[in-house]
Amino acid sequence: MTEQSQKVVAVTGANSGIGLAVVKRYLDLGYKVAAFSRSTKQCEALALQYPNTFMFKKGLVEKATDLQAFYQLIANKWQGVDIVIANAGVAHAEAISDVTEQSFENTLNINVKGVFFTVQQSLGLLNPNASVILVSSIQANRGAGVWAAYGASKAAVRSLARSFAADLGPKGIRVNCLSPGVTQTPIFDKFGIDRGVLDESLIQISDNTPLQRLGTVDDISSAILYLSSEQASFITGADLQVDGGLAQI
């Protein structure tokens, strides 16, 4: 039995984009993976493909009781968790004048409250030397009016990584932040931006990125695998920005 086959990974926002890519990478490497998502079509397919090493729970990340039920499933089947990926998030491009109380609360509930309780509800299950990774964004450190609420929520995620790392470090548990740059995922279609305008913006972003391209889910999942590995055993409280240099230069 390999070391990977004994380890359990919990991933939120696991049905598409970065979350789905991460799930597939860990499964291919032989890990046991528990997925949590509000939609489950892709998860249902994976459950058929990996009946012994994959399970999923449908739920809302902003509801602590849903997360509690998710971790209870893990406890019942696999007892503990070695890696937690708090990936679930939402992004809406809205001018500051267009942000409503409802849209603001939705962004903060999913991106901040969801991340906080994803970690809090896992605490009783985390095995020694566990690794926790919170997915933020380079927008946490940049200014753009249409991303005001989103950027604020992702800045909060960066702050949570520091606080969690300080609290859990003495227990041998590492907590890090992963901040993707502009990455090609299905979330683009949920931005609320006209497709023609969006495509033009993405071309401009690619041109302004030192590596002259957008990120891919493989770029981000590779970085997550690194942060959760023994190769990163002395890294905690950090923010790894995977953005092709867009926010760095």
Short mmCIF file of C-alpha atoms in Angstrom, two decimals:
data_model
loop_
_atom_site.label_atom_id
_atom_site.label_comp_id
_atom_site.label_asym_id
_atom_site.label_seq_id
_atom_site.Cartn_x
_atom_site.Cartn_y
_atom_site.Cartn_z
CA MET A 1 0.00 0.00 0.00
CA THR A 2 1.46 3.36 -1.01
CA GLU A 3 1.63 6.38 1.26
CA GLN A 4 -0.81 8.19 -1.03
CA SER A 5 -3.42 5.44 -0.79
CA GLN A 6 -3.56 5.96 2.97
CA LYS A 7 -4.12 9.72 2.74
CA VAL A 8 -7.50 11.45 2.55
CA VAL A 9 -8.14 14.71 0.71
CA ALA A 10 -11.24 16.90 1.19
CA VAL A 11 -12.03 19.39 -1.58
CA THR A 12 -14.82 21.97 -1.75
CA GLY A 13 -16.08 23.46 -4.99
CA ALA A 14 -15.12 20.14 -6.53
CA ASN A 15 -17.50 19.79 -9.46
CA SER A 16 -15.78 22.07 -12.00
CA GLY A 17 -12.77 24.25 -12.74
CA ILE A 18 -9.85 24.21 -10.33
CA GLY A 19 -11.65 22.01 -7.80
CA LEU A 20 -12.42 19.29 -10.33
CA ALA A 21 -8.87 19.39 -11.69
CA VAL A 22 -7.49 19.00 -8.17
CA VAL A 23 -9.79 16.07 -7.43
CA LYS A 24 -8.72 14.26 -10.59
CA ARG A 25 -5.02 14.84 -9.91
CA TYR A 26 -5.23 13.39 -6.40
CA LEU A 27 -7.30 10.42 -7.58
CA ASP A 28 -4.83 9.66 -10.36
CA LEU A 29 -2.04 9.68 -7.77
CA GLY A 30 -3.88 7.15 -5.61
CA TYR A 31 -5.25 9.34 -2.83
CA LYS A 32 -8.70 8.91 -1.29
CA VAL A 33 -10.76 11.98 -2.15
CA ALA A 34 -13.96 13.40 -0.64
CA ALA A 35 -15.63 16.11 -2.71
CA PHE A 36 -18.15 18.75 -1.67
CA SER A 37 -20.12 20.85 -4.16
CA ARG A 38 -23.48 22.48 -4.75
CA SER A 39 -23.73 20.70 -8.12
CA THR A 40 -22.58 17.13 -8.58
CA LYS A 41 -22.80 15.97 -12.21
CA GLN A 42 -19.03 15.51 -12.57
CA CYS A 43 -18.75 14.04 -9.09
CA GLU A 44 -21.36 11.41 -9.93
CA ALA A 45 -19.27 10.31 -12.92
CA LEU A 46 -16.11 10.13 -10.81
CA ALA A 47 -17.90 8.02 -8.20
CA LEU A 48 -18.51 5.38 -10.87
CA GLN A 49 -14.91 5.54 -12.06
CA TYR A 50 -13.34 5.44 -8.57
CA PRO A 51 -15.83 3.52 -6.38
CA ASN A 52 -13.32 2.74 -3.62
CA THR A 53 -11.36 5.98 -3.40
CA PHE A 54 -13.89 8.72 -4.13
CA MET A 55 -17.04 9.96 -2.45
CA PHE A 56 -18.99 13.19 -2.59
CA LYS A 57 -21.59 15.22 -0.73
CA LYS A 58 -23.91 17.78 -2.23
CA GLY A 59 -24.29 20.92 -0.16
CA LEU A 60 -23.76 24.65 0.25
CA VAL A 61 -20.37 25.73 1.52
CA GLU A 62 -21.93 28.72 3.27
CA LYS A 63 -23.97 26.38 5.48
CA ALA A 64 -21.92 25.02 8.37
CA THR A 65 -24.41 22.21 8.90
CA ASP A 66 -23.84 20.98 5.33
CA LEU A 67 -20.09 20.99 5.91
CA GLN A 68 -20.57 19.18 9.20
CA ALA A 69 -22.49 16.43 7.37
CA PHE A 70 -19.72 16.25 4.77
CA TYR A 71 -17.03 15.67 7.36
CA GLN A 72 -19.21 13.17 9.17
CA LEU A 73 -19.29 11.09 5.98
CA ILE A 74 -15.50 11.18 5.90
CA ALA A 75 -15.28 10.23 9.56
CA ASN A 76 -17.58 7.28 9.03
CA LYS A 77 -15.68 5.90 6.05
CA TRP A 78 -12.06 7.04 6.37
CA GLN A 79 -11.80 8.32 9.97
CA GLY A 80 -9.53 11.32 9.32
CA VAL A 81 -8.36 13.95 6.82
CA ASP A 82 -4.81 14.71 5.72
CA ILE A 83 -5.39 17.50 3.19
CA VAL A 84 -8.17 20.11 3.05
CA ILE A 85 -8.58 22.27 -0.05
CA ALA A 86 -10.98 25.17 0.64
CA ASN A 87 -11.58 25.99 -3.00
CA ALA A 88 -15.29 26.87 -3.32
CA GLY A 89 -15.84 30.45 -4.38
CA VAL A 90 -17.91 32.82 -6.47
CA ALA A 91 -17.01 35.84 -8.58
CA HIS A 92 -19.28 38.57 -9.92
CA ALA A 93 -18.11 41.62 -11.84
CA GLU A 94 -20.18 44.52 -10.55
CA ALA A 95 -19.53 48.22 -10.56
CA ILE A 96 -19.47 49.55 -7.00
CA SER A 97 -22.69 51.47 -7.72
CA ASP A 98 -24.40 48.26 -8.86
CA VAL A 99 -23.54 46.07 -5.87
CA THR A 100 -26.63 45.20 -3.86
CA GLU A 101 -26.85 44.09 -0.28
CA GLN A 102 -27.87 40.64 -1.50
CA SER A 103 -25.02 40.25 -4.00
CA PHE A 104 -22.50 41.51 -1.43
CA GLU A 105 -23.73 39.06 1.19
CA ASN A 106 -23.67 36.21 -1.32
CA THR A 107 -20.03 36.88 -2.20
CA LEU A 108 -18.92 37.17 1.42
CA ASN A 109 -20.98 34.18 2.57
CA ILE A 110 -19.47 31.83 0.02
CA ASN A 111 -15.94 33.21 -0.22
CA VAL A 112 -15.28 34.02 3.44
CA LYS A 113 -17.82 32.29 5.66
CA GLY A 114 -17.57 29.17 3.51
CA VAL A 115 -13.78 29.04 3.79
CA PHE A 116 -13.84 29.70 7.53
CA PHE A 117 -16.27 26.88 8.29
CA THR A 118 -14.66 24.51 5.80
CA VAL A 119 -11.61 24.64 8.05
CA GLN A 120 -13.41 24.92 11.38
CA GLN A 121 -15.57 21.87 10.74
CA SER A 122 -12.51 19.81 9.74
CA LEU A 123 -10.56 20.42 12.94
CA GLY A 124 -11.68 17.30 14.79
CA LEU A 125 -10.67 15.13 11.82
CA LEU A 126 -7.29 16.58 10.84
CA ASN A 127 -4.54 14.00 11.13
CA PRO A 128 -1.04 14.86 12.43
CA ASN A 129 0.98 16.87 9.88
CA ALA A 130 -2.15 17.69 7.88
CA SER A 131 -2.07 20.42 5.23
CA VAL A 132 -4.81 23.00 4.64
CA ILE A 133 -4.88 25.15 1.51
CA LEU A 134 -7.19 28.13 1.06
CA VAL A 135 -7.80 29.33 -2.49
CA SER A 136 -7.71 33.13 -2.70
CA SER A 137 -6.90 35.30 -5.74
CA ILE A 138 -4.34 37.85 -6.86
CA GLN A 139 -7.28 40.27 -6.78
CA ALA A 140 -6.85 40.30 -3.00
CA ASN A 141 -3.85 42.58 -3.60
CA ARG A 142 -5.09 44.57 -6.59
CA GLY A 143 -7.65 47.31 -7.07
CA ALA A 144 -10.50 47.24 -9.58
CA GLY A 145 -13.93 48.73 -9.01
CA VAL A 146 -15.84 45.89 -10.65
CA TRP A 147 -14.13 43.42 -8.32
CA ALA A 148 -14.49 45.41 -5.08
CA ALA A 149 -16.59 42.88 -3.16
CA TYR A 150 -14.76 39.91 -4.67
CA GLY A 151 -11.32 41.37 -3.93
CA ALA A 152 -12.32 42.16 -0.36
CA SER A 153 -13.53 38.60 0.15
CA LYS A 154 -10.31 37.14 -1.21
CA ALA A 155 -8.22 39.47 0.96
CA ALA A 156 -10.13 38.06 3.92
CA VAL A 157 -9.18 34.55 2.80
CA ARG A 158 -5.52 35.59 2.81
CA SER A 159 -5.94 36.88 6.34
CA LEU A 160 -7.61 33.65 7.45
CA ALA A 161 -4.63 31.66 6.19
CA ARG A 162 -2.35 33.63 8.52
CA SER A 163 -4.64 33.21 11.52
CA PHE A 164 -5.24 29.51 10.90
CA ALA A 165 -1.50 28.93 10.42
CA ALA A 166 -0.71 30.64 13.72
CA ASP A 167 -3.36 28.66 15.57
CA LEU A 168 -2.70 25.24 14.06
CA GLY A 169 1.07 25.42 13.62
CA PRO A 170 1.88 24.14 17.14
CA LYS A 171 -0.16 21.04 16.27
CA GLY A 172 1.99 20.39 13.22
CA ILE A 173 -0.75 21.44 10.80
CA ARG A 174 0.29 23.69 7.92
CA VAL A 175 -2.08 26.27 6.44
CA ASN A 176 -1.24 28.11 3.23
CA CYS A 177 -2.96 30.32 0.70
CA LEU A 178 -2.92 29.77 -3.06
CA SER A 179 -3.73 32.83 -5.17
CA PRO A 180 -4.38 32.11 -8.84
CA GLY A 181 -4.10 34.73 -11.51
CA VAL A 182 -6.56 34.81 -14.39
CA THR A 183 -7.22 31.14 -15.03
CA GLN A 184 -9.28 29.56 -17.79
CA THR A 185 -12.25 27.91 -16.03
CA PRO A 186 -16.05 27.77 -16.50
CA ILE A 187 -16.38 30.57 -13.93
CA PHE A 188 -15.79 33.05 -16.78
CA ASP A 189 -19.34 32.37 -17.93
CA LYS A 190 -20.67 33.39 -14.52
CA PHE A 191 -19.00 36.80 -14.37
CA GLY A 192 -22.01 38.58 -15.82
CA ILE A 193 -19.88 40.17 -18.57
CA ASP A 194 -20.81 40.21 -22.28
CA ARG A 195 -18.85 37.38 -23.96
CA GLY A 196 -17.33 39.65 -26.62
CA VAL A 197 -16.17 42.14 -24.00
CA LEU A 198 -14.86 39.29 -21.85
CA ASP A 199 -12.86 37.73 -24.69
CA GLU A 200 -11.30 41.09 -25.51
CA SER A 201 -10.39 41.60 -21.85
CA LEU A 202 -8.80 38.15 -21.63
CA ILE A 203 -6.64 38.85 -24.69
CA GLN A 204 -5.49 42.09 -23.07
CA ILE A 205 -4.73 40.33 -19.78
CA SER A 206 -2.75 37.67 -21.61
CA ASP A 207 -0.74 40.35 -23.42
CA ASN A 208 -0.02 42.10 -20.09
CA THR A 209 1.11 38.90 -18.37
CA PRO A 210 4.90 38.38 -18.45
CA LEU A 211 4.46 34.75 -19.54
CA GLN A 212 2.06 35.93 -22.27
CA ARG A 213 -0.80 33.55 -21.50
CA LEU A 214 -3.63 32.85 -19.10
CA GLY A 215 -3.35 30.21 -16.41
CA THR A 216 -4.78 26.72 -16.71
CA VAL A 217 -6.37 24.49 -14.11
CA ASP A 218 -3.32 22.23 -14.43
CA ASP A 219 -1.07 25.16 -13.43
CA ILE A 220 -3.12 25.75 -10.31
CA SER A 221 -3.64 22.10 -9.36
CA SER A 222 0.11 21.48 -9.66
CA ALA A 223 0.77 24.30 -7.20
CA ILE A 224 -1.83 22.93 -4.80
CA LEU A 225 -0.24 19.48 -4.95
CA TYR A 226 3.12 21.05 -4.14
CA LEU A 227 1.80 22.96 -1.12
CA SER A 228 0.18 19.81 0.26
CA SER A 229 3.29 17.67 -0.24
CA GLU A 230 6.25 16.90 2.01
CA GLN A 231 8.34 19.11 -0.27
CA ALA A 232 6.55 22.06 1.34
CA SER A 233 6.81 20.73 4.90
CA PHE A 234 8.40 23.95 6.24
CA ILE A 235 5.97 26.32 4.50
CA THR A 236 2.99 27.68 6.43
CA GLY A 237 1.12 30.99 6.52
CA ALA A 238 2.36 31.74 3.02
CA ASP A 239 0.58 32.96 -0.10
CA LEU A 240 1.74 31.27 -3.31
CA GLN A 241 0.69 33.46 -6.23
CA VAL A 242 0.37 31.47 -9.45
CA ASP A 243 -0.30 34.15 -12.04
CA GLY A 244 2.34 34.10 -14.76
CA GLY A 245 3.82 37.22 -13.13
CA LEU A 246 0.72 39.37 -13.75
CA ALA A 247 0.57 40.84 -10.25
CA GLN A 248 4.28 40.55 -9.51
CA ILE A 249 5.99 42.85 -12.00
#
